[in-house]
Amino acid sequence: MNRIASRAMVLFLLVLLLLGGFVFFLAEYLVKADDWVIFPGSPHVYTGGNIGCGVVVDKDGALLLDLNEGRRYSNLLPLRQSTVHWVGDRYGSISAPSLSYYAAEMAGFDVINGVYNYGQTGGVAELTLSAKAQMAALEAMGSYKGTVAVYNYKTGQLLCAVTTPTYDPDNVPSFTEEDEAYKGLYVNRFTQSSYIPGSIFKIVTLAAALETDPDIVNKTFVCRGEYKIGNEEITCEGAHWEQTLKQAFCNSCNCAFAEIALQLGADTLTEYVEKFGITKQVSFDGITTAKGNFQIQSNADLNLAWASIGQHLDLVNPCAFMTFMGAIANDGKGSTPYLVEEIAINGNRTYDAKRNSGDRIMSKETAAILQAYMQNNVTVKYGADNFPGLTVGAKTGTGEVEGKKPNAMLAGFVDNEELPLAFMVCVEDAGYGKTVCIPIISKVLTAVRESMD
Amino acid sequence: MDGLFYTLQTAQDTYFNVLVGILRYGAPVLAFILLLRCLKPLLTFRREPEIWAWLCLEDGTKLPITHWENVIGRSKRSDIVIDAPTVSRSHGVLTRYDDGSWTVTDSDSSNGVLVNGKKVKIWALDPKDVITIGGVNMRLEPISQKQEQKLAQLRTKGSSFFTSLLNLLILTVYQALCCLAYLMNGSQETAQSVLIGFAGIAVMEWLLLLFYVCIHRTSFEVETIAFFLCTMGMAAVAAVVPREAIKQLIAMALGVATFLLVGWSLRDLERAKKIRYLAGVAGVGFLLITLVFGKEYYGAKNWLEIGSFSLQPSELSKVCFVFMGASTMDRLMKKRNLILFIAYSVVLCGCLALMNDFGTALIFFCAFLVIAYLRSGSVGTVALAITALAFAGVVALRIAPHALRRFASWRHIWEMPLEGGYQQTRALMCMASGGLFGLGAGRGWMQYVFAADSDVVIATISEEWGLTIALFLIFAIIGLALFVVRAAAVGRSSFYTIGGCTAACIMLVQVMLNVLGTVDIVPLTGVTFPFLSNGGSSMICAWGLLAFIKATDTRQNASFAVRLHKTGGAVNE
């Protein structure tokens, strides 16, 4: 019997195996439960593809969407239209990646209580967006297609980001695929599009030049209306004659920038484009933006010259370029935009945005010169009276698109301690940046400013 | 009228929310107290050595005999060590019987066992008989009737009646709360079924306790644990298929009947040894019948349909297998019996392989390993068996695509959430949603997943009652297994110890495959959780196995499977 009794210990082995396996599971549970709980098949969290519980409000508490029981949107038509690309529609045609991203926090998940909460209503997600600014931006965009966005470059809060065309999720229009007016209706252009930048790319070339050779500010450039590269040429709309770097930037002189680009060389310019994060994807709150593009075909000088002024194969994503503006405005070190400020359930905060500051991408000196030059553009060219009471620096662009009117582009910032705003305007099939974009951003900045008071 | 109904509904909602709020913490606390009260005496009872006889050697030394079955041999791990080169390592076995008589058996020793100078195979001993083992003469001197009575009085008592009563009261409160929660959150049509289900368990457990009182047994821990598991099983039924509550209750009643029947057959070792052959035949018979007449569901041909009644005979075979595996020490010492048992196991596993029932085959195999080890003590044999299985497994996987698919999704469930990983991904999602304290009775989504009341039942419980309760369910089974190991030290007969260990092993392996399969630590094999999973055959099997565990309990007045001892105070039967 003694032998059998000691051999009975073999059961310990099984017990250990069982316990070991279960402890392994518990470890997995601790680490991965928040992923499991937001598994797309979970009826606790989703209804019909989009997150199905919780409430979404703007930065001032205005209701954008109540996800409980069939998605109730705001009762303001322009607010529904201007935010549907952020909060999603009823049928999953427009997804809301950032709401799904915080599904666990919205459902109130924690490893102790699971998704249990009294009454099961879910949390309140406060976005950084301002409802007033959204509506003003939608109105300012009018019938144009494109996007306009403003963010706080000190904190990263995305205060306004509207994409057009849009529609009312409570009253879905019927349209066909070919319908030009509805092309790209479901796309959030701010995060998912890439535009030919045109002259706003000169900011990048200028920044690269200043970083490589700070003495370039003392150089002068002579523009005869054309700049020969081999048998081909880069042209301006007229000759600018002799000009300083500042003037060349203000004139948006293609010839001068072609010259600068050739001095920099393709490798150096590519290196800085990368360093400035112009073509990089920006990630925040479960959103990853579209990639930009910068490459110089067959390494030809002509292609390099075109690329340096935002043509050739250049593509930029509005969000990424706006982030670049933020870095310039914030003395060379910007912050990544974000959309979700905080999530709370019954007053208990389940998520709080981490204010991140990005890496330094250029020297303070370069940033200062860029700020001054861009502000100079506004005073000299665009009209400071468009921005009453604000010091604004900006650069317009005209992205030439084959077979269409050019894209009107505008990128810039407000130099103000209380209003640290960077902005980006892209308007498709529109014309000149100055005539189209300046009035839009003027209205939007006014609305944002009001919302911040 | 509508308004009134609405008011009632909302009022009920509010009450339900409050109840859930309380139960989230109340249920784990009650369960913890209950388990602690049940497991503590099982795992800490005093195991004093009992002396049943003295072995008197020629030189005057007296060796105490502390078990009912004792191996005499040269090996240091024998119960009675006689260190002489002429003595075999395991030479013979001294066995005590219920009536106090003793036998000596020769264990295929090289020099044989002599009684009064004559070589014997087995001999009923008289105190005057002289036993010669390897040239050493000795005499067995049993303790007197009086000494035996004293021994019985000294033996650790099982828990008192009042302890058992209090435990059962706690369990009944728990059941009442459980039932209330499901009634409040369930539909009107199934309310009756759920109520009968829970109330039925309560009635059954009290009747069983009453029966125990009548036969002067007071220890009820093992049974209370089983009823606790059954209660949570009923909760899963109420959540997933409330209509089947009564069916499950009937299965439980049959289970308890099986428990008593198996227990009764184990009471008398001589009877148990005879029933063993019957069980052996029945074990193979069940499987053969299934093979011939069985129905195939989800790839495994393990269902037998008789009219509207369906059953899984392989579950019943498990109980038979435990019977076959158990053996008394005198038989155990003979190689021939081990070989016969191996042959029997091969036949059983072969049947299961033909039935394509991978999970059950694995359980039988683990049980076989444990029995083989307990019997032979040889790690080598076991290693050999495992290697053989590994080869067989590889071959089986090559030819059975059904089984292979299961392995394909293992640890890759998130890549195939709509195919092989469907149940497990939902299970993990639901378990995570439930957290440590659950979402409340009937509030889970797991109920819509296939086999939510059986193969992945732990996720259903975990979602609605919390991971804590799920953990307690696992601990309950582990507790039973540890009790068996602890009781082995004072085991009367190897028949009980092997039986108890095998039963515990089967339960452990089932829990392992069920729980770890559900959470994707091991492949999901569709094995039931003892007492918890919905299913008649599985329930009956679990209770049958429990009888073997109960039979290892040697405490005074504890187990009905052990005869009461003729003691001064205790009642004679």
Short mmCIF file of N, CA and C in Angstrom, two decimals, chain A residues 1-15 17-22 24-26 28-29 32-39 41-45 109-120, chain B residues 17-18 20-21 24 67 69 77-79 90 329 332 373-377 411 414 417 426 428-429 432-433 435-436 438-439 445 463 467 471 474 478 482 485 488 491 493-494 497 501 505 508 512 515-516 519 521:
data_model
loop_
_atom_site.label_atom_id
_atom_site.label_comp_id
_atom_site.label_asym_id
_atom_site.label_seq_id
_atom_site.Cartn_x
_atom_site.Cartn_y
_atom_site.Cartn_z
N MET A 1 0.82 -1.21 0.00
CA MET A 1 0.00 0.00 0.00
C MET A 1 0.85 1.26 0.00
N ASN A 2 2.00 1.19 0.69
CA ASN A 2 2.87 2.37 0.73
C ASN A 2 3.23 2.83 -0.67
N ARG A 3 3.50 1.85 -1.52
CA ARG A 3 3.90 2.20 -2.89
C ARG A 3 2.77 2.88 -3.62
N ILE A 4 1.58 2.28 -3.52
CA ILE A 4 0.43 2.85 -4.23
C ILE A 4 0.18 4.27 -3.73
N ALA A 5 0.30 4.41 -2.39
CA ALA A 5 0.02 5.72 -1.81
C ALA A 5 0.98 6.77 -2.37
N SER A 6 2.25 6.39 -2.49
CA SER A 6 3.18 7.40 -3.02
C SER A 6 3.00 7.58 -4.52
N ARG A 7 2.60 6.52 -5.20
CA ARG A 7 2.38 6.67 -6.64
C ARG A 7 1.15 7.53 -6.93
N ALA A 8 0.25 7.60 -5.96
CA ALA A 8 -0.95 8.43 -6.15
C ALA A 8 -0.59 9.89 -6.39
N MET A 9 0.64 10.23 -5.99
CA MET A 9 1.10 11.61 -6.18
C MET A 9 1.10 12.01 -7.66
N VAL A 10 1.03 11.01 -8.52
CA VAL A 10 1.03 11.30 -9.96
C VAL A 10 -0.11 12.24 -10.30
N LEU A 11 -1.15 12.22 -9.48
CA LEU A 11 -2.26 13.14 -9.72
C LEU A 11 -1.82 14.60 -9.59
N PHE A 12 -0.80 14.83 -8.74
CA PHE A 12 -0.27 16.19 -8.61
C PHE A 12 0.17 16.73 -9.96
N LEU A 13 0.74 15.82 -10.75
CA LEU A 13 1.23 16.20 -12.07
C LEU A 13 0.08 16.76 -12.91
N LEU A 14 -1.05 16.04 -12.86
CA LEU A 14 -2.21 16.49 -13.62
C LEU A 14 -2.74 17.82 -13.09
N VAL A 15 -2.76 17.90 -11.75
CA VAL A 15 -3.23 19.15 -11.13
C VAL A 15 -2.34 20.31 -11.56
N LEU A 17 -0.50 20.50 -14.25
CA LEU A 17 -0.75 20.78 -15.67
C LEU A 17 -1.98 21.66 -15.83
N LEU A 18 -3.04 21.27 -15.12
CA LEU A 18 -4.28 22.03 -15.21
C LEU A 18 -4.08 23.46 -14.70
N LEU A 19 -3.43 23.56 -13.53
CA LEU A 19 -3.20 24.89 -12.97
C LEU A 19 -2.29 25.71 -13.87
N GLY A 20 -1.24 25.06 -14.36
CA GLY A 20 -0.30 25.75 -15.25
C GLY A 20 -1.02 26.31 -16.46
N GLY A 21 -1.83 25.46 -17.06
CA GLY A 21 -2.59 25.90 -18.23
C GLY A 21 -3.49 27.06 -17.89
N PHE A 22 -4.11 26.98 -16.72
CA PHE A 22 -5.05 28.04 -16.36
C PHE A 22 -4.32 29.34 -16.02
N PHE A 24 -1.56 30.23 -17.33
CA PHE A 24 -1.19 30.74 -18.66
C PHE A 24 -2.35 31.53 -19.25
N PHE A 25 -3.55 30.95 -19.10
CA PHE A 25 -4.73 31.64 -19.61
C PHE A 25 -4.94 32.97 -18.88
N LEU A 26 -4.78 32.94 -17.56
CA LEU A 26 -4.99 34.17 -16.80
C LEU A 26 -4.00 35.26 -17.23
N GLU A 28 -2.67 35.51 -20.18
CA GLU A 28 -3.16 35.98 -21.47
C GLU A 28 -4.34 36.92 -21.28
N TYR A 29 -5.19 36.55 -20.32
CA TYR A 29 -6.37 37.35 -20.04
C TYR A 29 -5.96 38.76 -19.62
N LYS A 32 -4.42 40.42 -22.83
CA LYS A 32 -5.16 40.53 -24.08
C LYS A 32 -6.66 40.73 -23.94
N ALA A 33 -7.17 40.70 -22.71
CA ALA A 33 -8.63 40.74 -22.56
C ALA A 33 -9.23 41.97 -23.23
N ASP A 34 -8.52 43.09 -23.21
CA ASP A 34 -9.10 44.28 -23.82
C ASP A 34 -9.18 44.16 -25.34
N ASP A 35 -8.34 43.30 -25.91
CA ASP A 35 -8.48 43.01 -27.35
C ASP A 35 -9.64 42.07 -27.59
N TRP A 36 -9.73 41.05 -26.71
CA TRP A 36 -10.80 40.06 -26.89
C TRP A 36 -12.17 40.73 -26.82
N VAL A 37 -12.29 41.65 -25.89
CA VAL A 37 -13.60 42.22 -25.62
C VAL A 37 -14.09 43.07 -26.80
N ILE A 38 -13.17 43.63 -27.56
CA ILE A 38 -13.60 44.45 -28.70
C ILE A 38 -13.51 43.68 -30.00
N PHE A 39 -13.41 42.36 -29.88
CA PHE A 39 -13.45 41.50 -31.05
C PHE A 39 -14.69 41.87 -31.87
N GLY A 41 -16.87 40.53 -33.48
CA GLY A 41 -18.11 39.76 -33.37
C GLY A 41 -18.86 40.01 -32.07
N SER A 42 -18.35 40.89 -31.22
CA SER A 42 -18.94 41.01 -29.89
C SER A 42 -20.23 41.82 -29.88
N PRO A 43 -21.34 41.18 -29.55
CA PRO A 43 -22.60 41.93 -29.47
C PRO A 43 -22.64 42.83 -28.25
N HIS A 44 -21.71 42.64 -27.31
CA HIS A 44 -21.67 43.53 -26.15
C HIS A 44 -21.26 44.93 -26.58
N VAL A 45 -20.47 44.99 -27.63
CA VAL A 45 -19.82 46.25 -27.98
C VAL A 45 -20.33 46.84 -29.30
N PHE A 109 -14.77 48.66 -20.40
CA PHE A 109 -14.07 47.44 -20.07
C PHE A 109 -12.93 47.66 -19.09
N ASP A 110 -12.85 46.81 -18.10
CA ASP A 110 -11.61 46.67 -17.35
C ASP A 110 -11.51 45.21 -16.93
N VAL A 111 -10.31 44.77 -16.63
CA VAL A 111 -10.11 43.34 -16.39
C VAL A 111 -10.84 42.85 -15.15
N ILE A 112 -11.20 43.74 -14.26
CA ILE A 112 -11.92 43.33 -13.06
C ILE A 112 -13.41 43.14 -13.37
N ASN A 113 -14.00 44.12 -13.99
CA ASN A 113 -15.45 44.11 -14.14
C ASN A 113 -15.93 43.74 -15.53
N GLY A 114 -15.00 43.47 -16.46
CA GLY A 114 -15.44 43.18 -17.81
C GLY A 114 -16.16 44.39 -18.38
N VAL A 115 -17.29 44.17 -19.05
CA VAL A 115 -18.05 45.30 -19.58
C VAL A 115 -19.26 45.60 -18.70
N TYR A 116 -19.24 45.04 -17.50
CA TYR A 116 -20.36 45.27 -16.60
C TYR A 116 -20.44 46.73 -16.22
N ASN A 117 -21.57 47.33 -16.41
CA ASN A 117 -21.81 48.60 -15.77
C ASN A 117 -23.29 48.76 -15.59
N TYR A 118 -23.64 49.45 -14.57
CA TYR A 118 -25.04 49.52 -14.15
C TYR A 118 -25.90 50.10 -15.26
N GLY A 119 -26.77 49.28 -15.85
CA GLY A 119 -27.65 49.79 -16.89
C GLY A 119 -27.09 49.62 -18.30
N GLN A 120 -25.82 49.40 -18.44
CA GLN A 120 -25.20 49.11 -19.73
C GLN A 120 -25.43 50.19 -20.79
N ASN B 17 -31.50 44.51 -11.50
CA ASN B 17 -30.20 45.19 -11.47
C ASN B 17 -29.61 45.16 -10.07
N VAL B 18 -30.48 45.39 -9.09
CA VAL B 18 -30.00 45.37 -7.71
C VAL B 18 -29.52 43.97 -7.34
N VAL B 20 -28.45 41.62 -9.32
CA VAL B 20 -27.17 41.33 -10.00
C VAL B 20 -26.04 42.04 -9.29
N GLY B 21 -26.30 43.30 -8.91
CA GLY B 21 -25.28 44.06 -8.19
C GLY B 21 -24.83 43.36 -6.93
N ARG B 24 -23.09 39.69 -7.82
CA ARG B 24 -21.75 39.75 -8.42
C ARG B 24 -20.69 39.47 -7.36
N HIS B 67 -1.74 -1.58 7.18
CA HIS B 67 -2.75 -1.49 6.12
C HIS B 67 -3.55 -2.78 6.07
N GLU B 69 -3.88 -4.17 3.09
CA GLU B 69 -3.12 -4.91 2.07
C GLU B 69 -1.67 -4.51 2.21
N ARG B 77 10.58 -0.12 -0.44
CA ARG B 77 9.29 0.53 -0.49
C ARG B 77 8.14 -0.45 -0.22
N SER B 78 8.52 -1.66 0.20
CA SER B 78 7.48 -2.60 0.61
C SER B 78 6.88 -2.13 1.93
N ASP B 79 5.68 -2.65 2.21
CA ASP B 79 5.06 -2.25 3.47
C ASP B 79 5.75 -2.93 4.64
N SER B 90 9.38 -8.04 -4.22
CA SER B 90 8.01 -8.09 -3.73
C SER B 90 7.66 -9.56 -3.65
N MET B 329 -4.24 -5.62 -4.02
CA MET B 329 -2.79 -5.72 -4.03
C MET B 329 -2.31 -7.12 -4.43
N LEU B 332 -2.46 -7.39 -7.95
CA LEU B 332 -1.62 -6.36 -8.55
C LEU B 332 -0.19 -6.81 -8.73
N TYR B 373 0.67 3.35 -14.16
CA TYR B 373 1.72 3.80 -13.26
C TYR B 373 1.46 3.35 -11.83
N LEU B 374 0.20 3.48 -11.41
CA LEU B 374 -0.15 3.08 -10.05
C LEU B 374 0.13 1.60 -9.85
N ARG B 375 -0.17 0.81 -10.88
CA ARG B 375 -0.01 -0.63 -10.75
C ARG B 375 1.45 -1.04 -10.81
N SER B 376 2.17 -0.48 -11.78
CA SER B 376 3.53 -0.96 -12.01
C SER B 376 4.58 -0.07 -11.35
N GLY B 377 4.26 1.18 -11.20
CA GLY B 377 5.25 2.10 -10.65
C GLY B 377 6.39 2.37 -11.61
N ARG B 411 -4.46 27.84 -31.43
CA ARG B 411 -3.58 29.01 -31.27
C ARG B 411 -3.64 29.94 -32.49
N TRP B 414 -7.93 33.56 -33.83
CA TRP B 414 -8.30 34.92 -34.25
C TRP B 414 -8.13 35.09 -35.75
N PRO B 417 -11.98 33.40 -37.17
CA PRO B 417 -13.05 33.54 -36.18
C PRO B 417 -14.41 33.04 -36.67
N ARG B 426 -15.45 33.49 -29.48
CA ARG B 426 -16.62 33.99 -28.75
C ARG B 426 -16.45 33.74 -27.26
N LEU B 428 -13.67 33.59 -25.51
CA LEU B 428 -12.72 34.55 -24.93
C LEU B 428 -13.35 35.93 -24.84
N MET B 429 -14.05 36.31 -25.92
CA MET B 429 -14.72 37.61 -25.92
C MET B 429 -15.71 37.69 -24.76
N ALA B 432 -13.96 37.75 -21.31
CA ALA B 432 -13.40 39.07 -21.05
C ALA B 432 -14.51 40.05 -20.71
N SER B 433 -15.64 39.93 -21.41
CA SER B 433 -16.76 40.84 -21.14
C SER B 433 -17.29 40.64 -19.72
N GLY B 435 -15.59 39.68 -17.07
CA GLY B 435 -14.67 40.12 -16.03
C GLY B 435 -14.62 39.11 -14.89
N LEU B 436 -14.21 39.57 -13.72
CA LEU B 436 -14.05 38.68 -12.58
C LEU B 436 -15.37 38.35 -11.91
N GLY B 438 -18.70 38.83 -13.50
CA GLY B 438 -19.82 38.48 -14.37
C GLY B 438 -20.77 39.61 -14.66
N LEU B 439 -21.61 39.37 -15.67
CA LEU B 439 -22.55 40.39 -16.11
C LEU B 439 -23.93 40.19 -15.50
N TRP B 445 -23.91 36.67 -23.86
CA TRP B 445 -24.12 36.37 -25.28
C TRP B 445 -23.65 34.98 -25.62
N GLU B 463 -18.92 34.29 -18.17
CA GLU B 463 -19.49 35.54 -18.64
C GLU B 463 -20.60 36.02 -17.70
N LEU B 467 -15.25 35.20 -13.71
CA LEU B 467 -14.09 34.31 -13.76
C LEU B 467 -13.85 33.69 -12.38
N LEU B 471 -13.28 29.84 -11.72
CA LEU B 471 -12.07 29.36 -11.05
C LEU B 471 -12.43 28.43 -9.90
N ILE B 474 -13.21 24.99 -11.04
CA ILE B 474 -12.00 24.21 -11.32
C ILE B 474 -11.36 23.75 -10.02
N ILE B 478 -10.20 20.07 -8.52
CA ILE B 478 -8.82 19.88 -8.04
C ILE B 478 -8.84 19.43 -6.58
N LEU B 482 -7.06 16.19 -4.89
CA LEU B 482 -6.08 16.26 -3.80
C LEU B 482 -6.52 15.42 -2.60
N VAL B 485 -5.51 11.87 -3.19
CA VAL B 485 -4.07 11.66 -2.94
C VAL B 485 -3.82 11.57 -1.44
N ALA B 488 -5.05 8.39 0.11
CA ALA B 488 -4.34 7.20 -0.34
C ALA B 488 -3.40 6.67 0.75
N GLY B 491 -5.24 4.43 2.86
CA GLY B 491 -6.17 3.59 2.09
C GLY B 491 -6.18 2.17 2.62
N SER B 493 -7.48 -0.54 0.84
CA SER B 493 -7.15 -1.48 -0.22
C SER B 493 -6.71 -0.70 -1.45
N SER B 494 -5.81 -1.28 -2.20
CA SER B 494 -5.37 -0.62 -3.43
C SER B 494 -6.52 -0.52 -4.42
N THR B 497 -7.90 2.85 -3.70
CA THR B 497 -6.96 3.91 -4.04
C THR B 497 -6.83 4.06 -5.55
N CYS B 501 -8.09 7.26 -7.60
CA CYS B 501 -7.13 8.02 -8.40
C CYS B 501 -7.56 8.07 -9.86
N CYS B 505 -8.46 11.30 -11.87
CA CYS B 505 -7.69 11.58 -13.10
C CYS B 505 -8.63 11.89 -14.26
N LEU B 508 -10.04 15.31 -13.79
CA LEU B 508 -9.03 16.35 -14.04
C LEU B 508 -8.78 16.53 -15.52
N MET B 512 -9.42 19.74 -17.79
CA MET B 512 -8.31 20.31 -18.53
C MET B 512 -8.69 20.51 -20.00
N VAL B 515 -11.78 23.16 -20.20
CA VAL B 515 -11.47 24.56 -19.90
C VAL B 515 -10.37 25.09 -20.80
N LEU B 516 -9.27 24.36 -20.85
CA LEU B 516 -8.14 24.86 -21.63
C LEU B 516 -8.46 24.82 -23.12
N VAL B 519 -10.47 28.03 -23.89
CA VAL B 519 -9.69 29.27 -23.96
C VAL B 519 -8.47 29.13 -24.87
N ILE B 521 -5.94 27.12 -25.09
CA ILE B 521 -4.60 26.75 -24.64
C ILE B 521 -4.27 25.38 -25.24
#
